[in-house]
Amino acid sequence: MVSMVESASSGLLGAFKVLDHGAPEETHELAVGLMNRHRMRLGSNASGFQADIRATPAGGVSMLYFSYGVATEINSAPLPDFTTVQLPIRGRMEYAHGDEHGVAVPGGGAFFSEGEPVRTRWSSDLELLVLRVERAALARKLATLTGRRVSAPVVFSPVVGNGAAGRALTSTIVTLAEIYDRFGIDGLPPVIATEYEELVLSMLLLDHEHSSSDSVHSQIPALPGKAMRAAVRYIEEHYMQPLTAALLAEASYVGERTLYEGFQREFGITPMAYVRRFRLERAREALIAATPDDGATVAEISLSHGFGHLGRFAASYRERYGESPSETLRR
């Protein structure tokens, strides 16, 4: 079976190329600036070196793509103030991170955290998608989940497995790259950028083993009914604006983990899944209400309701309503 990552096009982040067919020296200098200090050693077929590097603008969460065209060994100093999730789209990557050793192939990947050197060996056909997460972004999100500040860096277990949590994370990272491609160098709309950053941070800290997992998953008090109603009302009144679980928790005067557990108990889904479901309902109402004179399109309606990926909006819509958005619009 072909994984979603394997089926992803090597055109990912195509609008964000920072180096095309670069020479080894130029490539190394740029990669050091984008990532970290490292030594790069090429395999026996160095004459085939053709570097392709792509990078979205820096932020709390950013994305990169690397392909060198030849077998390469990278020996990196410990990451200074960020964590990476590295996903092969094609090819394979052997890695050693601290005491951990493994092989990452499409459908899986590896976390590289602060504090330990990283050694990787790339196959000649490796196409590597990298999610870079800054320490400050992780610390902020961890504080909202636990209710207290943690000064030590978050250190993840290095394996991105092929279980449900691993598949969800790889799918989300690939989807984020596809959304970047849709909007190109103009950048993501604030509603999309804010919510995807929060989604990725939540997935990392809630679903994957790390040094603060015990704090994140400690006993959570039940969500009071008044707080639940406040959160739902806030969603209904602000669904066309950027929404995050942290913002909903603030609006209902509870901690983010309390909110998360409360929505799971009450609705069987996360707060942000509830937001997406509510937006889908409002988008359907807009599609039904549209007339030929409006000139409305599915793309415009989906984006105005917070859906940055048209294909995923259409798939979710069909799954819920049994027809495509365009079929609803034409009626």
PDB file of N, CA and C in Angstrom, residues 98-189:
ATOM      1  N   GLY A  98      21.754  10.815  19.931  1.00  0.00           N
ATOM      2  CA  GLY A  98      22.036  10.357  21.279  1.00  0.00           C
ATOM      3  C   GLY A  98      22.305   8.862  21.266  1.00  0.00           C
ATOM      4  N   ASP A  99      21.583   8.116  22.091  1.00  0.00           N
ATOM      5  CA  ASP A  99      21.732   6.661  22.140  1.00  0.00           C
ATOM      6  C   ASP A  99      20.787   5.942  21.189  1.00  0.00           C
ATOM      7  N   GLU A 100      19.980   6.684  20.458  1.00  0.00           N
ATOM      8  CA  GLU A 100      18.968   6.075  19.596  1.00  0.00           C
ATOM      9  C   GLU A 100      19.478   5.963  18.162  1.00  0.00           C
ATOM     10  N   HIS A 101      19.176   4.826  17.543  1.00  0.00           N
ATOM     11  CA  HIS A 101      19.534   4.582  16.154  1.00  0.00           C
ATOM     12  C   HIS A 101      18.291   4.070  15.431  1.00  0.00           C
ATOM     13  N   GLY A 102      18.148   4.415  14.159  1.00  0.00           N
ATOM     14  CA  GLY A 102      17.003   3.923  13.424  1.00  0.00           C
ATOM     15  C   GLY A 102      17.103   4.238  11.949  1.00  0.00           C
ATOM     16  N   VAL A 103      16.071   3.832  11.226  1.00  0.00           N
ATOM     17  CA  VAL A 103      15.950   4.091   9.794  1.00  0.00           C
ATOM     18  C   VAL A 103      14.570   4.672   9.547  1.00  0.00           C
ATOM     19  N   ALA A 104      14.515   5.799   8.875  1.00  0.00           N
ATOM     20  CA  ALA A 104      13.247   6.431   8.525  1.00  0.00           C
ATOM     21  C   ALA A 104      13.002   6.275   7.033  1.00  0.00           C
ATOM     22  N   VAL A 105      11.791   5.844   6.690  1.00  0.00           N
ATOM     23  CA  VAL A 105      11.374   5.668   5.302  1.00  0.00           C
ATOM     24  C   VAL A 105      10.014   6.338   5.141  1.00  0.00           C
ATOM     25  N   PRO A 106       9.519   6.489   3.907  1.00  0.00           N
ATOM     26  CA  PRO A 106       8.207   7.102   3.724  1.00  0.00           C
ATOM     27  C   PRO A 106       7.136   6.416   4.571  1.00  0.00           C
ATOM     28  N   GLY A 107       6.318   7.235   5.219  1.00  0.00           N
ATOM     29  CA  GLY A 107       5.315   6.721   6.139  1.00  0.00           C
ATOM     30  C   GLY A 107       5.753   6.817   7.582  1.00  0.00           C
ATOM     31  N   GLY A 108       7.039   7.088   7.821  1.00  0.00           N
ATOM     32  CA  GLY A 108       7.576   7.262   9.167  1.00  0.00           C
ATOM     33  C   GLY A 108       8.481   8.469   9.199  1.00  0.00           C
ATOM     34  N   GLY A 109       9.293   8.555  10.227  1.00  0.00           N
ATOM     35  CA  GLY A 109      10.191   9.697  10.329  1.00  0.00           C
ATOM     36  C   GLY A 109      10.890   9.702  11.662  1.00  0.00           C
ATOM     37  N   ALA A 110      11.492  10.827  12.005  1.00  0.00           N
ATOM     38  CA  ALA A 110      12.267  10.930  13.239  1.00  0.00           C
ATOM     39  C   ALA A 110      12.160  12.322  13.838  1.00  0.00           C
ATOM     40  N   PHE A 111      12.087  12.357  15.179  1.00  0.00           N
ATOM     41  CA  PHE A 111      12.215  13.596  15.943  1.00  0.00           C
ATOM     42  C   PHE A 111      13.682  13.796  16.291  1.00  0.00           C
ATOM     43  N   PHE A 112      14.192  14.988  16.088  1.00  0.00           N
ATOM     44  CA  PHE A 112      15.515  15.350  16.579  1.00  0.00           C
ATOM     45  C   PHE A 112      15.354  16.549  17.512  1.00  0.00           C
ATOM     46  N   SER A 113      15.656  16.334  18.793  1.00  0.00           N
ATOM     47  CA  SER A 113      15.446  17.346  19.824  1.00  0.00           C
ATOM     48  C   SER A 113      16.756  18.031  20.185  1.00  0.00           C
ATOM     49  N   GLU A 114      16.644  19.034  21.035  1.00  0.00           N
ATOM     50  CA  GLU A 114      17.829  19.743  21.519  1.00  0.00           C
ATOM     51  C   GLU A 114      18.694  18.832  22.405  1.00  0.00           C
ATOM     52  N   GLY A 115      19.974  19.154  22.476  1.00  0.00           N
ATOM     53  CA  GLY A 115      20.818  18.554  23.490  1.00  0.00           C
ATOM     54  C   GLY A 115      21.721  17.426  23.053  1.00  0.00           C
ATOM     55  N   GLU A 116      21.436  16.766  21.934  1.00  0.00           N
ATOM     56  CA  GLU A 116      22.252  15.643  21.485  1.00  0.00           C
ATOM     57  C   GLU A 116      22.645  15.844  20.024  1.00  0.00           C
ATOM     58  N   PRO A 117      23.872  15.465  19.644  1.00  0.00           N
ATOM     59  CA  PRO A 117      24.251  15.553  18.229  1.00  0.00           C
ATOM     60  C   PRO A 117      23.411  14.601  17.382  1.00  0.00           C
ATOM     61  N   VAL A 118      23.378  14.884  16.097  1.00  0.00           N
ATOM     62  CA  VAL A 118      22.592  14.080  15.157  1.00  0.00           C
ATOM     63  C   VAL A 118      23.492  13.639  14.010  1.00  0.00           C
ATOM     64  N   ARG A 119      23.449  12.363  13.697  1.00  0.00           N
ATOM     65  CA  ARG A 119      24.160  11.860  12.524  1.00  0.00           C
ATOM     66  C   ARG A 119      23.151  11.166  11.616  1.00  0.00           C
ATOM     67  N   THR A 120      23.105  11.572  10.353  1.00  0.00           N
ATOM     68  CA  THR A 120      22.188  10.951   9.401  1.00  0.00           C
ATOM     69  C   THR A 120      22.930  10.543   8.140  1.00  0.00           C
ATOM     70  N   ARG A 121      22.440   9.494   7.511  1.00  0.00           N
ATOM     71  CA  ARG A 121      22.933   9.054   6.213  1.00  0.00           C
ATOM     72  C   ARG A 121      21.756   9.008   5.256  1.00  0.00           C
ATOM     73  N   TRP A 122      21.891   9.771   4.183  1.00  0.00           N
ATOM     74  CA  TRP A 122      20.816   9.906   3.212  1.00  0.00           C
ATOM     75  C   TRP A 122      21.083   9.014   2.010  1.00  0.00           C
ATOM     76  N   SER A 123      20.045   8.340   1.544  1.00  0.00           N
ATOM     77  CA  SER A 123      20.165   7.638   0.269  1.00  0.00           C
ATOM     78  C   SER A 123      20.205   8.662  -0.857  1.00  0.00           C
ATOM     79  N   SER A 124      20.695   8.253  -2.013  1.00  0.00           N
ATOM     80  CA  SER A 124      20.847   9.201  -3.125  1.00  0.00           C
ATOM     81  C   SER A 124      19.508   9.762  -3.587  1.00  0.00           C
ATOM     82  N   ASP A 125      18.430   8.995  -3.396  1.00  0.00           N
ATOM     83  CA  ASP A 125      17.112   9.444  -3.864  1.00  0.00           C
ATOM     84  C   ASP A 125      16.276  10.065  -2.747  1.00  0.00           C
ATOM     85  N   LEU A 126      16.892  10.377  -1.618  1.00  0.00           N
ATOM     86  CA  LEU A 126      16.123  10.921  -0.497  1.00  0.00           C
ATOM     87  C   LEU A 126      15.523  12.281  -0.838  1.00  0.00           C
ATOM     88  N   GLU A 127      14.232  12.425  -0.563  1.00  0.00           N
ATOM     89  CA  GLU A 127      13.544  13.718  -0.559  1.00  0.00           C
ATOM     90  C   GLU A 127      12.988  13.881   0.844  1.00  0.00           C
ATOM     91  N   LEU A 128      13.466  14.877   1.548  1.00  0.00           N
ATOM     92  CA  LEU A 128      13.211  15.007   2.981  1.00  0.00           C
ATOM     93  C   LEU A 128      12.381  16.248   3.278  1.00  0.00           C
ATOM     94  N   LEU A 129      11.236  16.041   3.910  1.00  0.00           N
ATOM     95  CA  LEU A 129      10.387  17.138   4.362  1.00  0.00           C
ATOM     96  C   LEU A 129      10.635  17.332   5.856  1.00  0.00           C
ATOM     97  N   VAL A 130      10.927  18.560   6.250  1.00  0.00           N
ATOM     98  CA  VAL A 130      11.319  18.850   7.632  1.00  0.00           C
ATOM     99  C   VAL A 130      10.360  19.871   8.239  1.00  0.00           C
ATOM    100  N   LEU A 131       9.827  19.522   9.392  1.00  0.00           N
ATOM    101  CA  LEU A 131       9.067  20.474  10.201  1.00  0.00           C
ATOM    102  C   LEU A 131       9.994  20.990  11.292  1.00  0.00           C
ATOM    103  N   ARG A 132      10.190  22.284  11.341  1.00  0.00           N
ATOM    104  CA  ARG A 132      11.038  22.906  12.368  1.00  0.00           C
ATOM    105  C   ARG A 132      10.144  23.631  13.365  1.00  0.00           C
ATOM    106  N   VAL A 133      10.319  23.324  14.649  1.00  0.00           N
ATOM    107  CA  VAL A 133       9.500  23.915  15.708  1.00  0.00           C
ATOM    108  C   VAL A 133      10.417  24.596  16.713  1.00  0.00           C
ATOM    109  N   GLU A 134      10.228  25.886  16.904  1.00  0.00           N
ATOM    110  CA  GLU A 134      11.094  26.645  17.797  1.00  0.00           C
ATOM    111  C   GLU A 134      10.804  26.316  19.263  1.00  0.00           C
ATOM    112  N   ARG A 135      11.856  26.379  20.084  1.00  0.00           N
ATOM    113  CA  ARG A 135      11.712  26.083  21.516  1.00  0.00           C
ATOM    114  C   ARG A 135      10.648  26.970  22.156  1.00  0.00           C
ATOM    115  N   ALA A 136      10.633  28.255  21.801  1.00  0.00           N
ATOM    116  CA  ALA A 136       9.682  29.184  22.413  1.00  0.00           C
ATOM    117  C   ALA A 136       8.240  28.785  22.121  1.00  0.00           C
ATOM    118  N   ALA A 137       7.971  28.298  20.898  1.00  0.00           N
ATOM    119  CA  ALA A 137       6.613  27.883  20.552  1.00  0.00           C
ATOM    120  C   ALA A 137       6.204  26.656  21.357  1.00  0.00           C
ATOM    121  N   LEU A 138       7.111  25.685  21.485  1.00  0.00           N
ATOM    122  CA  LEU A 138       6.816  24.495  22.290  1.00  0.00           C
ATOM    123  C   LEU A 138       6.596  24.864  23.752  1.00  0.00           C
ATOM    124  N   ALA A 139       7.438  25.751  24.287  1.00  0.00           N
ATOM    125  CA  ALA A 139       7.317  26.143  25.691  1.00  0.00           C
ATOM    126  C   ALA A 139       5.993  26.852  25.951  1.00  0.00           C
ATOM    127  N   ARG A 140       5.600  27.721  25.023  1.00  0.00           N
ATOM    128  CA  ARG A 140       4.320  28.428  25.188  1.00  0.00           C
ATOM    129  C   ARG A 140       3.161  27.452  25.195  1.00  0.00           C
ATOM    130  N   LYS A 141       3.160  26.523  24.241  1.00  0.00           N
ATOM    131  CA  LYS A 141       2.066  25.561  24.162  1.00  0.00           C
ATOM    132  C   LYS A 141       2.056  24.635  25.372  1.00  0.00           C
ATOM    133  N   LEU A 142       3.231  24.217  25.809  1.00  0.00           N
ATOM    134  CA  LEU A 142       3.312  23.346  26.981  1.00  0.00           C
ATOM    135  C   LEU A 142       2.760  24.046  28.217  1.00  0.00           C
ATOM    136  N   ALA A 143       3.025  25.341  28.338  1.00  0.00           N
ATOM    137  CA  ALA A 143       2.517  26.100  29.486  1.00  0.00           C
ATOM    138  C   ALA A 143       0.995  26.164  29.476  1.00  0.00           C
ATOM    139  N   THR A 144       0.390  26.314  28.303  1.00  0.00           N
ATOM    140  CA  THR A 144      -1.073  26.360  28.242  1.00  0.00           C
ATOM    141  C   THR A 144      -1.684  24.997  28.544  1.00  0.00           C
ATOM    142  N   LEU A 145      -0.964  23.919  28.236  1.00  0.00           N
ATOM    143  CA  LEU A 145      -1.487  22.573  28.487  1.00  0.00           C
ATOM    144  C   LEU A 145      -1.354  22.163  29.948  1.00  0.00           C
ATOM    145  N   THR A 146      -0.286  22.590  30.599  1.00  0.00           N
ATOM    146  CA  THR A 146      -0.018  22.141  31.964  1.00  0.00           C
ATOM    147  C   THR A 146      -0.356  23.178  33.026  1.00  0.00           C
ATOM    148  N   GLY A 147      -0.512  24.435  32.604  1.00  0.00           N
ATOM    149  CA  GLY A 147      -0.789  25.493  33.564  1.00  0.00           C
ATOM    150  C   GLY A 147       0.435  26.010  34.281  1.00  0.00           C
ATOM    151  N   ARG A 148       1.621  25.614  33.839  1.00  0.00           N
ATOM    152  CA  ARG A 148       2.850  26.115  34.464  1.00  0.00           C
ATOM    153  C   ARG A 148       3.970  26.138  33.435  1.00  0.00           C
ATOM    154  N   ARG A 149       4.918  26.996  33.676  1.00  0.00           N
ATOM    155  CA  ARG A 149       6.053  27.118  32.770  1.00  0.00           C
ATOM    156  C   ARG A 149       7.078  26.034  33.066  1.00  0.00           C
ATOM    157  N   VAL A 150       7.640  25.477  32.011  1.00  0.00           N
ATOM    158  CA  VAL A 150       8.685  24.464  32.126  1.00  0.00           C
ATOM    159  C   VAL A 150       9.929  25.033  31.460  1.00  0.00           C
ATOM    160  N   SER A 151      10.996  25.182  32.220  1.00  0.00           N
ATOM    161  CA  SER A 151      12.195  25.835  31.687  1.00  0.00           C
ATOM    162  C   SER A 151      13.045  24.905  30.837  1.00  0.00           C
ATOM    163  N   ALA A 152      13.028  23.615  31.131  1.00  0.00           N
ATOM    164  CA  ALA A 152      13.873  22.669  30.392  1.00  0.00           C
ATOM    165  C   ALA A 152      13.327  22.452  28.986  1.00  0.00           C
ATOM    166  N   PRO A 153      14.189  22.260  27.999  1.00  0.00           N
ATOM    167  CA  PRO A 153      13.719  21.968  26.641  1.00  0.00           C
ATOM    168  C   PRO A 153      12.905  20.673  26.601  1.00  0.00           C
ATOM    169  N   VAL A 154      11.952  20.612  25.699  1.00  0.00           N
ATOM    170  CA  VAL A 154      11.171  19.390  25.491  1.00  0.00           C
ATOM    171  C   VAL A 154      11.995  18.436  24.635  1.00  0.00           C
ATOM    172  N   VAL A 155      12.188  17.215  25.126  1.00  0.00           N
ATOM    173  CA  VAL A 155      12.954  16.207  24.397  1.00  0.00           C
ATOM    174  C   VAL A 155      12.008  15.074  24.018  1.00  0.00           C
ATOM    175  N   PHE A 156      11.887  14.804  22.721  1.00  0.00           N
ATOM    176  CA  PHE A 156      10.955  13.799  22.221  1.00  0.00           C
ATOM    177  C   PHE A 156      11.638  12.450  22.046  1.00  0.00           C
ATOM    178  N   SER A 157      10.857  11.391  22.207  1.00  0.00           N
ATOM    179  CA  SER A 157      11.304  10.080  21.754  1.00  0.00           C
ATOM    180  C   SER A 157      11.491  10.173  20.251  1.00  0.00           C
ATOM    181  N   PRO A 158      12.598   9.663  19.693  1.00  0.00           N
ATOM    182  CA  PRO A 158      12.946  10.003  18.310  1.00  0.00           C
ATOM    183  C   PRO A 158      12.098   9.371  17.214  1.00  0.00           C
ATOM    184  N   VAL A 159      11.345   8.331  17.506  1.00  0.00           N
ATOM    185  CA  VAL A 159      10.674   7.600  16.429  1.00  0.00           C
ATOM    186  C   VAL A 159       9.296   8.185  16.129  1.00  0.00           C
ATOM    187  N   VAL A 160       9.040   8.497  14.865  1.00  0.00           N
ATOM    188  CA  VAL A 160       7.690   8.783  14.387  1.00  0.00           C
ATOM    189  C   VAL A 160       7.175   7.475  13.805  1.00  0.00           C
ATOM    190  N   GLY A 161       6.339   6.778  14.538  1.00  0.00           N
ATOM    191  CA  GLY A 161       5.910   5.445  14.132  1.00  0.00           C
ATOM    192  C   GLY A 161       4.811   5.468  13.094  1.00  0.00           C
ATOM    193  N   ASN A 162       4.348   4.266  12.722  1.00  0.00           N
ATOM    194  CA  ASN A 162       3.268   4.157  11.737  1.00  0.00           C
ATOM    195  C   ASN A 162       1.944   3.799  12.390  1.00  0.00           C
ATOM    196  N   GLY A 163       1.831   4.018  13.717  1.00  0.00           N
ATOM    197  CA  GLY A 163       0.554   3.875  14.392  1.00  0.00           C
ATOM    198  C   GLY A 163      -0.338   5.072  14.116  1.00  0.00           C
ATOM    199  N   ALA A 164      -1.473   5.133  14.810  1.00  0.00           N
ATOM    200  CA  ALA A 164      -2.452   6.191  14.537  1.00  0.00           C
ATOM    201  C   ALA A 164      -1.864   7.577  14.759  1.00  0.00           C
ATOM    202  N   ALA A 165      -1.132   7.766  15.864  1.00  0.00           N
ATOM    203  CA  ALA A 165      -0.569   9.091  16.150  1.00  0.00           C
ATOM    204  C   ALA A 165       0.478   9.477  15.120  1.00  0.00           C
ATOM    205  N   GLY A 166       1.339   8.527  14.743  1.00  0.00           N
ATOM    206  CA  GLY A 166       2.360   8.819  13.740  1.00  0.00           C
ATOM    207  C   GLY A 166       1.759   9.136  12.387  1.00  0.00           C
ATOM    208  N   ARG A 167       0.742   8.354  11.988  1.00  0.00           N
ATOM    209  CA  ARG A 167       0.094   8.610  10.688  1.00  0.00           C
ATOM    210  C   ARG A 167      -0.594   9.967  10.684  1.00  0.00           C
ATOM    211  N   ALA A 168      -1.243  10.310  11.792  1.00  0.00           N
ATOM    212  CA  ALA A 168      -1.922  11.608  11.862  1.00  0.00           C
ATOM    213  C   ALA A 168      -0.922  12.751  11.752  1.00  0.00           C
ATOM    214  N   LEU A 169       0.223  12.604  12.410  1.00  0.00           N
ATOM    215  CA  LEU A 169       1.224  13.668  12.362  1.00  0.00           C
ATOM    216  C   LEU A 169       1.811  13.813  10.966  1.00  0.00           C
ATOM    217  N   THR A 170       2.206  12.715  10.338  1.00  0.00           N
ATOM    218  CA  THR A 170       2.783  12.809   8.996  1.00  0.00           C
ATOM    219  C   THR A 170       1.765  13.370   8.010  1.00  0.00           C
ATOM    220  N   SER A 171       0.513  12.942   8.135  1.00  0.00           N
ATOM    221  CA  SER A 171      -0.531  13.460   7.246  1.00  0.00           C
ATOM    222  C   SER A 171      -0.710  14.959   7.428  1.00  0.00           C
ATOM    223  N   THR A 172      -0.689  15.420   8.673  1.00  0.00           N
ATOM    224  CA  THR A 172      -0.866  16.846   8.949  1.00  0.00           C
ATOM    225  C   THR A 172       0.300  17.664   8.413  1.00  0.00           C
ATOM    226  N   ILE A 173       1.520  17.155   8.555  1.00  0.00           N
ATOM    227  CA  ILE A 173       2.689  17.878   8.060  1.00  0.00           C
ATOM    228  C   ILE A 173       2.649  17.986   6.541  1.00  0.00           C
ATOM    229  N   VAL A 174       2.307  16.883   5.858  1.00  0.00           N
ATOM    230  CA  VAL A 174       2.201  16.924   4.397  1.00  0.00           C
ATOM    231  C   VAL A 174       1.090  17.885   3.974  1.00  0.00           C
ATOM    232  N   THR A 175      -0.042  17.836   4.678  1.00  0.00           N
ATOM    233  CA  THR A 175      -1.143  18.748   4.358  1.00  0.00           C
ATOM    234  C   THR A 175      -0.724  20.200   4.525  1.00  0.00           C
ATOM    235  N   LEU A 176       0.022  20.499   5.577  1.00  0.00           N
ATOM    236  CA  LEU A 176       0.493  21.869   5.783  1.00  0.00           C
ATOM    237  C   LEU A 176       1.384  22.313   4.632  1.00  0.00           C
ATOM    238  N   ALA A 177       2.249  21.419   4.148  1.00  0.00           N
ATOM    239  CA  ALA A 177       3.091  21.756   2.996  1.00  0.00           C
ATOM    240  C   ALA A 177       2.236  22.033   1.762  1.00  0.00           C
ATOM    241  N   GLU A 178       1.189  21.233   1.570  1.00  0.00           N
ATOM    242  CA  GLU A 178       0.298  21.445   0.426  1.00  0.00           C
ATOM    243  C   GLU A 178      -0.441  22.775   0.538  1.00  0.00           C
ATOM    244  N   ILE A 179      -0.811  23.161   1.750  1.00  0.00           N
ATOM    245  CA  ILE A 179      -1.480  24.446   1.944  1.00  0.00           C
ATOM    246  C   ILE A 179      -0.519  25.595   1.655  1.00  0.00           C
ATOM    247  N   TYR A 180       0.732  25.467   2.077  1.00  0.00           N
ATOM    248  CA  TYR A 180       1.732  26.471   1.712  1.00  0.00           C
ATOM    249  C   TYR A 180       1.814  26.600   0.191  1.00  0.00           C
ATOM    250  N   ASP A 181       1.772  25.465  -0.511  1.00  0.00           N
ATOM    251  CA  ASP A 181       1.843  25.506  -1.970  1.00  0.00           C
ATOM    252  C   ASP A 181       0.648  26.236  -2.565  1.00  0.00           C
ATOM    253  N   ARG A 182      -0.514  26.044  -1.971  1.00  0.00           N
ATOM    254  CA  ARG A 182      -1.706  26.689  -2.518  1.00  0.00           C
ATOM    255  C   ARG A 182      -1.583  28.211  -2.462  1.00  0.00           C
ATOM    256  N   PHE A 183      -1.072  28.735  -1.357  1.00  0.00           N
ATOM    257  CA  PHE A 183      -1.026  30.190  -1.182  1.00  0.00           C
ATOM    258  C   PHE A 183       0.294  30.797  -1.627  1.00  0.00           C
ATOM    259  N   GLY A 184       1.332  29.973  -1.781  1.00  0.00           N
ATOM    260  CA  GLY A 184       2.597  30.441  -2.329  1.00  0.00           C
ATOM    261  C   GLY A 184       3.275  31.491  -1.472  1.00  0.00           C
ATOM    262  N   ILE A 185       4.095  32.299  -2.127  1.00  0.00           N
ATOM    263  CA  ILE A 185       4.930  33.251  -1.392  1.00  0.00           C
ATOM    264  C   ILE A 185       4.125  34.381  -0.761  1.00  0.00           C
ATOM    265  N   ASP A 186       2.843  34.509  -1.121  1.00  0.00           N
ATOM    266  CA  ASP A 186       2.006  35.515  -0.462  1.00  0.00           C
ATOM    267  C   ASP A 186       1.765  35.169   1.002  1.00  0.00           C
ATOM    268  N   GLY A 187       1.981  33.908   1.365  1.00  0.00           N
ATOM    269  CA  GLY A 187       1.833  33.502   2.760  1.00  0.00           C
ATOM    270  C   GLY A 187       0.437  33.014   3.090  1.00  0.00           C
ATOM    271  N   LEU A 188       0.333  32.315   4.212  1.00  0.00           N
ATOM    272  CA  LEU A 188      -0.948  31.762   4.634  1.00  0.00           C
ATOM    273  C   LEU A 188      -1.830  32.846   5.244  1.00  0.00           C
ATOM    274  N   PRO A 189      -3.145  32.789   4.995  1.00  0.00           N
ATOM    275  CA  PRO A 189      -4.051  33.696   5.699  1.00  0.00           C
ATOM    276  C   PRO A 189      -3.918  33.483   7.206  1.00  0.00           C
TER     277      PRO A 189
END
